[in-house]
């Protein structure tokens, strides 16, 4: 989904009618938004690696069989992607009605891959619900983009609730962001409840992340920092950027590893730990906050050609340990 460090500018280009401080994503302009980050410590760059990797008696299982999209459902948003964050004039395209091949199986670099064209916004969603696992995904950007915004995609996990709950396009979830310079960013994806303003979204998903304040990036300016201030990722501060830019140059394959156990998760990009979250939560039918420990997995299509391959999942009985390597 949109990385919020670039979303405000993108809204101006895609749908200027809602690109205001009140209706667009928080930009740090209000007293509430400023107060939310006032006590953040200064970010310190760290060299983080995994240790004590969990061992499983079960081999990784392929979620992509290399032939077709068996085991996956598709959901497509609006026929005009610019209406996603505007005022739609028609309903979303919906479930398993991908008549134009937004998601397809292709041969790329001599191996099968799932191709997300990006021409329409939507998700390819596992039919199974998953919990306590290690997910491995490899991705590579394609040549073309179809909107004014930068390349953008993501892997959404613990997806639950209604199809298209978030602006008619994605399920409520936690996002492992895939966007240049911020791969591994954590975002919470809520339920828009049929509205088209960021200020009225039910930001029902929450998380706790240890953070530091990086003044070189836009609001909220937070990066994951092991040992930093333990902070809730909730509106108006509903994203935390990756600890470091670990993405390879455009055109190369990147490896994403997601570890989830109970209500905790770890994001790894090309072997580099870039995010860890705990106390993942959502709301039940009565609005009560409950632990978020399972859900479906969504691969996005959002304005840029993207290839996904080598998608495997393996059960785990604990999370690995995150260790900071000291210089010298």
mmCIF file of C-alpha atoms in Angstrom:
data_model
loop_
_atom_site.group_PDB
_atom_site.id
_atom_site.type_symbol
_atom_site.label_atom_id
_atom_site.label_comp_id
_atom_site.label_asym_id
_atom_site.label_seq_id
_atom_site.Cartn_x
_atom_site.Cartn_y
_atom_site.Cartn_z
ATOM 1 C CA UNK A 1 0.000 0.000 0.000
ATOM 2 C CA UNK A 2 1.017 3.640 -0.183
ATOM 3 C CA UNK A 3 4.086 4.353 1.940
ATOM 4 C CA UNK A 4 2.952 7.377 3.897
ATOM 5 C CA UNK A 5 6.260 9.186 3.436
ATOM 6 C CA UNK A 6 5.183 9.731 -0.194
ATOM 7 C CA UNK A 7 1.409 9.490 0.073
ATOM 8 C CA UNK A 8 0.680 13.188 0.553
ATOM 9 C CA UNK A 9 2.456 14.146 -2.655
ATOM 10 C CA UNK A 10 0.817 11.265 -4.508
ATOM 11 C CA UNK A 11 -2.649 12.321 -3.389
ATOM 12 C CA UNK A 12 -2.087 15.752 -4.879
ATOM 13 C CA UNK A 13 -1.408 14.106 -8.239
ATOM 14 C CA UNK A 14 -3.983 11.307 -8.063
ATOM 15 C CA UNK A 15 -6.914 12.957 -6.331
ATOM 16 C CA UNK A 16 -6.248 16.570 -5.242
ATOM 17 C CA UNK A 17 -9.758 16.934 -3.828
ATOM 18 C CA UNK A 18 -8.864 14.964 -0.692
ATOM 19 C CA UNK A 19 -5.218 15.956 -0.299
ATOM 20 C CA UNK A 20 -5.807 18.185 2.722
ATOM 21 C CA UNK A 21 -4.361 17.906 6.214
ATOM 22 C CA UNK A 22 -7.751 16.799 7.518
ATOM 23 C CA UNK A 23 -8.506 14.162 4.908
ATOM 24 C CA UNK A 24 -5.049 13.028 3.775
ATOM 25 C CA UNK A 25 -2.441 11.240 5.886
ATOM 26 C CA UNK A 26 -1.018 13.019 8.960
ATOM 27 C CA UNK A 27 1.762 15.483 8.094
ATOM 28 C CA UNK A 28 2.788 16.744 11.542
ATOM 29 C CA UNK A 29 0.897 20.011 11.190
ATOM 30 C CA UNK A 30 -1.510 19.651 14.136
ATOM 31 C CA UNK A 31 -0.794 19.880 17.887
ATOM 32 C CA UNK A 32 -1.965 16.271 18.320
ATOM 33 C CA UNK A 33 0.439 15.025 15.666
ATOM 34 C CA UNK A 34 3.361 17.015 17.065
ATOM 35 C CA UNK A 35 2.679 15.809 20.611
ATOM 36 C CA UNK A 36 2.637 12.173 19.474
ATOM 37 C CA UNK A 37 6.355 12.258 18.594
ATOM 38 C CA UNK A 38 7.606 14.918 21.029
ATOM 39 C CA UNK A 39 9.441 12.455 23.293
ATOM 40 C CA UNK A 40 11.036 10.332 20.573
ATOM 41 C CA UNK A 41 14.778 9.704 21.085
ATOM 42 C CA UNK A 42 17.184 10.438 18.235
ATOM 43 C CA UNK A 43 17.587 7.536 15.834
ATOM 44 C CA UNK A 44 20.897 5.667 15.910
ATOM 45 C CA UNK A 45 21.854 3.407 13.019
ATOM 46 C CA UNK A 46 22.504 -0.215 14.025
ATOM 47 C CA UNK A 47 23.850 -3.364 12.395
ATOM 48 C CA UNK A 48 21.179 -5.938 13.240
ATOM 49 C CA UNK A 49 21.263 -9.649 12.445
ATOM 50 C CA UNK A 50 19.262 -12.728 13.406
ATOM 51 C CA UNK A 51 20.546 -15.386 15.774
ATOM 52 C CA UNK A 52 19.058 -18.589 17.182
ATOM 53 C CA UNK A 53 16.917 -19.202 14.127
ATOM 54 C CA UNK A 54 13.937 -21.447 14.854
ATOM 55 C CA UNK A 55 14.215 -24.990 13.606
ATOM 56 C CA UNK A 56 11.252 -26.795 12.159
ATOM 57 C CA UNK A 57 10.701 -30.482 11.499
ATOM 58 C CA UNK A 58 8.484 -29.427 8.614
ATOM 59 C CA UNK A 59 10.056 -28.368 5.336
ATOM 60 C CA UNK A 60 9.048 -25.047 3.766
ATOM 61 C CA UNK A 61 5.864 -25.401 1.728
ATOM 62 C CA UNK A 62 5.406 -23.574 -1.566
ATOM 63 C CA UNK A 63 2.491 -21.137 -1.655
ATOM 64 C CA UNK A 64 3.065 -20.649 -5.388
ATOM 65 C CA UNK A 65 3.129 -23.861 -7.415
ATOM 66 C CA UNK A 66 4.898 -22.312 -10.404
ATOM 67 C CA UNK A 67 2.054 -23.138 -12.814
ATOM 68 C CA UNK A 68 -1.050 -21.184 -11.853
ATOM 69 C CA UNK A 69 -2.657 -19.212 -9.044
ATOM 70 C CA UNK A 70 -4.248 -22.187 -7.291
ATOM 71 C CA UNK A 71 -4.699 -21.441 -3.592
ATOM 72 C CA UNK A 72 -5.059 -17.707 -4.150
ATOM 73 C CA UNK A 73 -8.010 -15.338 -4.595
ATOM 74 C CA UNK A 74 -7.840 -11.959 -6.296
ATOM 75 C CA UNK A 75 -9.580 -8.786 -5.229
ATOM 76 C CA UNK A 76 -9.455 -5.705 -7.432
ATOM 77 C CA UNK A 77 -10.408 -2.189 -6.429
ATOM 78 C CA UNK A 78 -11.707 0.508 -8.715
ATOM 79 C CA UNK A 79 -11.510 0.463 -12.514
ATOM 80 C CA UNK A 80 -9.944 3.921 -12.250
ATOM 81 C CA UNK A 81 -7.177 3.694 -9.616
ATOM 82 C CA UNK A 82 -7.309 7.466 -9.109
ATOM 83 C CA UNK A 83 -10.683 6.954 -7.423
ATOM 84 C CA UNK A 84 -9.175 4.773 -4.679
ATOM 85 C CA UNK A 85 -8.524 7.812 -2.485
ATOM 86 C CA UNK A 86 -11.121 10.038 -4.166
ATOM 87 C CA UNK A 87 -14.856 9.724 -4.660
ATOM 88 C CA UNK A 88 -15.592 6.492 -6.580
ATOM 89 C CA UNK A 89 -18.343 6.592 -9.175
ATOM 90 C CA UNK A 90 -18.704 2.796 -9.288
ATOM 91 C CA UNK A 91 -18.098 -0.125 -6.898
ATOM 92 C CA UNK A 92 -14.843 -2.095 -6.712
ATOM 93 C CA UNK A 93 -14.317 -4.775 -9.370
ATOM 94 C CA UNK A 94 -14.283 -7.302 -6.551
ATOM 95 C CA UNK A 95 -13.482 -10.927 -5.860
ATOM 96 C CA UNK A 96 -12.010 -13.246 -8.499
ATOM 97 C CA UNK A 97 -13.000 -11.023 -11.388
ATOM 98 C CA UNK A 98 -9.535 -10.355 -12.796
ATOM 99 C CA UNK A 99 -10.533 -10.410 -16.459
ATOM 100 C CA UNK A 100 -7.572 -8.295 -17.607
ATOM 101 C CA UNK A 101 -4.726 -10.275 -16.040
ATOM 102 C CA UNK A 102 -3.607 -7.931 -13.269
ATOM 103 C CA UNK A 103 -2.157 -11.053 -11.640
ATOM 104 C CA UNK A 104 -0.672 -13.773 -13.850
ATOM 105 C CA UNK A 105 2.018 -16.446 -13.986
ATOM 106 C CA UNK A 106 4.974 -15.676 -16.242
ATOM 107 C CA UNK A 107 8.520 -16.851 -16.877
ATOM 108 C CA UNK A 108 11.035 -14.345 -15.563
ATOM 109 C CA UNK A 109 14.791 -14.904 -15.584
ATOM 110 C CA UNK A 110 14.288 -18.562 -16.434
ATOM 111 C CA UNK A 111 11.871 -19.375 -13.598
ATOM 112 C CA UNK A 112 8.137 -19.024 -12.965
ATOM 113 C CA UNK A 113 6.951 -15.923 -11.151
ATOM 114 C CA UNK A 114 3.716 -14.209 -10.214
ATOM 115 C CA UNK A 115 3.418 -10.963 -12.151
ATOM 116 C CA UNK A 116 1.473 -8.073 -10.623
ATOM 117 C CA UNK A 117 0.972 -5.570 -13.428
ATOM 118 C CA UNK A 118 0.086 -2.626 -11.192
ATOM 119 C CA UNK A 119 -2.375 -1.238 -13.738
ATOM 120 C CA UNK A 120 -5.218 -1.678 -11.249
ATOM 121 C CA UNK A 121 -4.967 -1.634 -7.460
ATOM 122 C CA UNK A 122 -5.750 -4.838 -5.605
ATOM 123 C CA UNK A 123 -4.437 -7.914 -3.868
ATOM 124 C CA UNK A 124 -3.702 -11.569 -4.484
ATOM 125 C CA UNK A 125 -4.829 -13.267 -1.288
ATOM 126 C CA UNK A 126 -4.127 -16.715 0.145
ATOM 127 C CA UNK A 127 -7.253 -18.745 0.711
ATOM 128 C CA UNK A 128 -5.717 -20.198 3.853
ATOM 129 C CA UNK A 129 -5.277 -18.419 7.163
ATOM 130 C CA UNK A 130 -1.731 -18.672 8.520
ATOM 131 C CA UNK A 131 -0.171 -18.291 11.964
ATOM 132 C CA UNK A 132 3.252 -18.868 13.548
ATOM 133 C CA UNK A 133 5.349 -19.057 10.415
ATOM 134 C CA UNK A 134 8.400 -17.997 8.456
ATOM 135 C CA UNK A 135 7.371 -16.578 5.080
ATOM 136 C CA UNK A 136 9.946 -16.202 2.316
ATOM 137 C CA UNK A 137 9.209 -14.107 -0.777
ATOM 138 C CA UNK A 138 11.483 -12.861 -3.546
ATOM 139 C CA UNK A 139 10.479 -9.822 -5.590
ATOM 140 C CA UNK A 140 11.820 -7.733 -8.437
ATOM 141 C CA UNK A 141 10.480 -4.514 -9.919
ATOM 142 C CA UNK A 142 9.333 -4.530 -13.531
ATOM 143 C CA UNK A 143 10.090 -1.808 -16.044
ATOM 144 C CA UNK A 144 6.791 0.074 -16.050
ATOM 145 C CA UNK A 145 4.813 2.229 -13.644
ATOM 146 C CA UNK A 146 1.280 3.428 -14.311
ATOM 147 C CA UNK A 147 0.627 6.265 -11.861
ATOM 148 C CA UNK A 148 2.479 9.465 -10.884
ATOM 149 C CA UNK A 149 3.548 7.938 -7.566
ATOM 150 C CA UNK A 150 6.880 6.154 -6.974
ATOM 151 C CA UNK A 151 7.124 2.371 -7.322
ATOM 152 C CA UNK A 152 5.053 0.807 -4.596
ATOM 153 C CA UNK A 153 3.914 -2.604 -3.438
ATOM 154 C CA UNK A 154 3.739 -4.678 -0.300
ATOM 155 C CA UNK A 155 3.133 -7.952 1.474
ATOM 156 C CA UNK A 156 0.191 -7.694 3.862
ATOM 157 C CA UNK A 157 -0.020 -10.286 6.627
ATOM 158 C CA UNK A 158 -2.561 -11.185 9.309
ATOM 159 C CA UNK A 159 -5.159 -9.992 6.773
ATOM 160 C CA UNK A 160 -8.666 -10.350 8.148
ATOM 161 C CA UNK A 161 -12.197 -8.998 7.925
ATOM 162 C CA UNK A 162 -13.886 -7.846 4.739
ATOM 163 C CA UNK A 163 -12.334 -7.965 1.306
ATOM 164 C CA UNK A 164 -11.611 -4.422 0.168
ATOM 165 C CA UNK A 165 -12.162 -2.920 3.618
ATOM 166 C CA UNK A 166 -9.431 -0.325 3.117
ATOM 167 C CA UNK A 167 -10.696 2.129 0.500
ATOM 168 C CA UNK A 168 -12.415 -0.664 -1.415
ATOM 169 C CA UNK A 169 -9.102 -2.308 -2.258
ATOM 170 C CA UNK A 170 -7.273 -4.199 0.530
ATOM 171 C CA UNK A 171 -8.153 -6.237 3.598
ATOM 172 C CA UNK A 172 -7.379 -4.963 7.087
ATOM 173 C CA UNK A 173 -3.847 -6.137 7.892
ATOM 174 C CA UNK A 174 -0.283 -5.385 8.937
ATOM 175 C CA UNK A 175 1.933 -4.401 6.010
ATOM 176 C CA UNK A 176 5.513 -5.336 5.166
ATOM 177 C CA UNK A 177 6.025 -2.354 2.864
ATOM 178 C CA UNK A 178 7.839 -2.674 -0.457
ATOM 179 C CA UNK A 179 8.770 0.794 -1.712
ATOM 180 C CA UNK A 180 12.212 2.091 -2.743
ATOM 181 C CA UNK A 181 14.375 3.144 0.241
ATOM 182 C CA UNK A 182 11.764 1.938 2.773
ATOM 183 C CA UNK A 183 11.383 -1.799 2.137
ATOM 184 C CA UNK A 184 10.298 -3.377 5.398
ATOM 185 C CA UNK A 185 8.439 -0.347 6.732
ATOM 186 C CA UNK A 186 5.533 -1.376 8.969
ATOM 187 C CA UNK A 187 2.098 0.098 8.359
ATOM 188 C CA UNK A 188 -1.260 -0.645 9.898
ATOM 189 C CA UNK A 189 -4.056 -1.053 7.360
ATOM 190 C CA UNK A 190 -7.486 -0.239 8.748
ATOM 191 C CA UNK A 191 -11.118 -0.335 7.663
ATOM 192 C CA UNK A 192 -12.355 2.736 5.808
ATOM 193 C CA UNK A 193 -15.987 1.812 6.552
ATOM 194 C CA UNK A 194 -17.022 3.075 3.137
ATOM 195 C CA UNK A 195 -15.555 6.544 3.746
ATOM 196 C CA UNK A 196 -12.875 8.277 1.686
ATOM 197 C CA UNK A 197 -11.005 10.331 4.264
ATOM 198 C CA UNK A 198 -7.989 9.195 6.259
ATOM 199 C CA UNK A 199 -9.388 10.963 9.309
ATOM 200 C CA UNK A 200 -12.485 8.722 9.387
ATOM 201 C CA UNK A 201 -10.779 5.361 8.832
ATOM 202 C CA UNK A 202 -11.140 2.859 11.661
ATOM 203 C CA UNK A 203 -7.452 2.276 12.355
ATOM 204 C CA UNK A 204 -8.325 -0.972 14.077
ATOM 205 C CA UNK A 205 -4.880 -2.566 13.764
ATOM 206 C CA UNK A 206 -2.146 -1.608 16.214
ATOM 207 C CA UNK A 207 1.432 -2.614 16.980
ATOM 208 C CA UNK A 208 4.264 -1.734 19.342
ATOM 209 C CA UNK A 209 7.685 -0.923 17.854
ATOM 210 C CA UNK A 210 10.918 0.325 19.418
ATOM 211 C CA UNK A 211 11.716 3.545 17.567
ATOM 212 C CA UNK A 212 14.077 6.455 17.113
ATOM 213 C CA UNK A 213 13.358 9.821 15.491
ATOM 214 C CA UNK A 214 15.055 10.472 12.148
ATOM 215 C CA UNK A 215 14.593 14.142 11.147
ATOM 216 C CA UNK A 216 15.680 13.409 7.562
ATOM 217 C CA UNK A 217 12.383 11.660 6.723
ATOM 218 C CA UNK A 218 8.903 13.132 6.756
ATOM 219 C CA UNK A 219 6.306 12.790 9.481
ATOM 220 C CA UNK A 220 6.227 10.868 11.705
ATOM 221 C CA UNK A 221 9.980 10.452 11.122
ATOM 222 C CA UNK A 222 10.181 7.197 13.044
ATOM 223 C CA UNK A 223 12.506 4.299 12.249
ATOM 224 C CA UNK A 224 12.782 0.948 13.952
ATOM 225 C CA UNK A 225 15.617 1.061 16.495
ATOM 226 C CA UNK A 226 16.297 -1.903 18.777
ATOM 227 C CA UNK A 227 16.215 -0.672 22.369
ATOM 228 C CA UNK A 228 14.564 2.591 21.375
ATOM 229 C CA UNK A 229 11.351 4.090 22.742
ATOM 230 C CA UNK A 230 8.606 1.470 22.842
ATOM 231 C CA UNK A 231 5.760 3.135 20.953
ATOM 232 C CA UNK A 232 2.322 2.206 19.692
ATOM 233 C CA UNK A 233 1.788 2.383 15.954
ATOM 234 C CA UNK A 234 -1.668 3.918 15.952
ATOM 235 C CA UNK A 235 -3.302 6.927 14.323
ATOM 236 C CA UNK A 236 -2.001 9.577 13.885
ATOM 237 C CA UNK A 237 1.362 7.761 13.989
ATOM 238 C CA UNK A 238 0.491 4.611 12.078
ATOM 239 C CA UNK A 239 3.727 3.722 10.337
ATOM 240 C CA UNK A 240 7.357 3.145 11.272
ATOM 241 C CA UNK A 241 10.057 3.209 8.591
ATOM 242 C CA UNK A 242 12.627 0.480 8.087
ATOM 243 C CA UNK A 243 15.784 0.754 10.167
ATOM 244 C CA UNK A 244 17.911 0.871 7.018
ATOM 245 C CA UNK A 245 17.579 0.814 3.238
ATOM 246 C CA UNK A 246 18.533 -2.798 2.442
ATOM 247 C CA UNK A 247 17.010 -3.032 -1.054
ATOM 248 C CA UNK A 248 19.168 -4.015 -4.024
ATOM 249 C CA UNK A 249 19.426 -1.816 -7.148
ATOM 250 C CA UNK A 250 16.470 -1.649 -9.519
ATOM 251 C CA UNK A 251 16.189 -4.762 -11.676
ATOM 252 C CA UNK A 252 17.676 -7.176 -9.141
ATOM 253 C CA UNK A 253 15.823 -9.763 -7.097
ATOM 254 C CA UNK A 254 15.324 -9.077 -3.389
ATOM 255 C CA UNK A 255 14.620 -11.581 -0.608
ATOM 256 C CA UNK A 256 11.998 -10.819 2.028
ATOM 257 C CA UNK A 257 11.701 -12.921 5.165
ATOM 258 C CA UNK A 258 8.826 -12.449 7.567
ATOM 259 C CA UNK A 259 8.779 -14.204 10.925
ATOM 260 C CA UNK A 260 5.532 -14.130 12.905
ATOM 261 C CA UNK A 261 4.808 -15.879 16.167
ATOM 262 C CA UNK A 262 1.881 -15.075 18.392
ATOM 263 C CA UNK A 263 1.363 -11.315 18.308
ATOM 264 C CA UNK A 264 4.943 -10.485 17.264
ATOM 265 C CA UNK A 265 6.728 -10.141 13.929
ATOM 266 C CA UNK A 266 10.162 -9.501 12.381
ATOM 267 C CA UNK A 267 10.838 -8.076 8.902
ATOM 268 C CA UNK A 268 14.082 -9.015 7.140
ATOM 269 C CA UNK A 269 15.247 -7.620 3.776
ATOM 270 C CA UNK A 270 18.115 -9.342 1.960
ATOM 271 C CA UNK A 271 19.281 -10.797 5.260
ATOM 272 C CA UNK A 272 19.149 -7.456 7.106
ATOM 273 C CA UNK A 273 16.785 -7.010 10.065
ATOM 274 C CA UNK A 274 14.810 -3.823 9.411
ATOM 275 C CA UNK A 275 11.747 -4.120 11.690
ATOM 276 C CA UNK A 276 10.412 -5.883 14.769
ATOM 277 C CA UNK A 277 6.936 -5.452 16.235
ATOM 278 C CA UNK A 278 5.089 -6.800 19.252
ATOM 279 C CA UNK A 279 1.577 -6.587 20.680
ATOM 280 C CA UNK A 280 -0.094 -6.738 17.286
ATOM 281 C CA UNK A 281 -3.779 -6.066 17.878
ATOM 282 C CA UNK A 282 -7.099 -5.670 16.111
ATOM 283 C CA UNK A 283 -10.719 -5.284 17.205
ATOM 284 C CA UNK A 284 -13.435 -7.892 17.484
ATOM 285 C CA UNK A 285 -17.058 -7.480 16.384
ATOM 286 C CA UNK A 286 -17.813 -5.595 19.599
ATOM 287 C CA UNK A 287 -14.935 -3.152 19.167
ATOM 288 C CA UNK A 288 -12.777 -4.730 21.863
ATOM 289 C CA UNK A 289 -9.024 -4.728 21.299
ATOM 290 C CA UNK A 290 -7.697 -8.302 20.943
ATOM 291 C CA UNK A 291 -4.361 -9.877 19.965
ATOM 292 C CA UNK A 292 -3.794 -10.220 16.215
ATOM 293 C CA UNK A 293 -2.068 -13.561 15.710
ATOM 294 C CA UNK A 294 -3.217 -14.959 12.353
ATOM 295 C CA UNK A 295 -4.671 -14.097 8.983
ATOM 296 C CA UNK A 296 -4.325 -14.357 5.246
ATOM 297 C CA UNK A 297 -1.397 -13.059 3.185
ATOM 298 C CA UNK A 298 -1.893 -10.469 0.427
ATOM 299 C CA UNK A 299 0.483 -9.590 -2.412
ATOM 300 C CA UNK A 300 -0.301 -6.154 -3.784
ATOM 301 C CA UNK A 301 -0.756 -4.599 -7.178
ATOM 302 C CA UNK A 302 -0.387 -0.848 -6.805
ATOM 303 C CA UNK A 303 0.762 1.116 -9.791
ATOM 304 C CA UNK A 304 4.069 -0.592 -10.619
ATOM 305 C CA UNK A 305 5.029 -3.843 -12.307
ATOM 306 C CA UNK A 306 6.317 -6.353 -9.760
ATOM 307 C CA UNK A 307 7.413 -9.990 -9.970
ATOM 308 C CA UNK A 308 7.120 -12.402 -7.015
ATOM 309 C CA UNK A 309 8.715 -15.843 -6.855
ATOM 310 C CA UNK A 310 10.036 -18.510 -4.447
ATOM 311 C CA UNK A 311 7.096 -17.978 -2.082
ATOM 312 C CA UNK A 312 7.329 -20.473 0.766
ATOM 313 C CA UNK A 313 5.956 -20.800 4.269
ATOM 314 C CA UNK A 314 7.248 -22.869 7.177
ATOM 315 C CA UNK A 315 5.796 -23.303 10.683
ATOM 316 C CA UNK A 316 7.921 -22.067 13.603
ATOM 317 C CA UNK A 317 7.610 -22.492 17.361
ATOM 318 C CA UNK A 318 9.357 -19.243 18.334
ATOM 319 C CA UNK A 319 10.910 -16.123 16.869
ATOM 320 C CA UNK A 320 14.623 -15.786 16.172
ATOM 321 C CA UNK A 321 16.692 -13.420 18.299
ATOM 322 C CA UNK A 322 17.737 -9.979 17.037
ATOM 323 C CA UNK A 323 21.358 -9.141 17.831
ATOM 324 C CA UNK A 324 23.236 -5.894 17.276
ATOM 325 C CA UNK A 325 26.737 -6.384 15.916
ATOM 326 C CA UNK A 326 29.190 -3.905 17.351
ATOM 327 C CA UNK A 327 31.806 -2.237 15.149
ATOM 328 C CA UNK A 328 35.365 -3.481 15.603
#
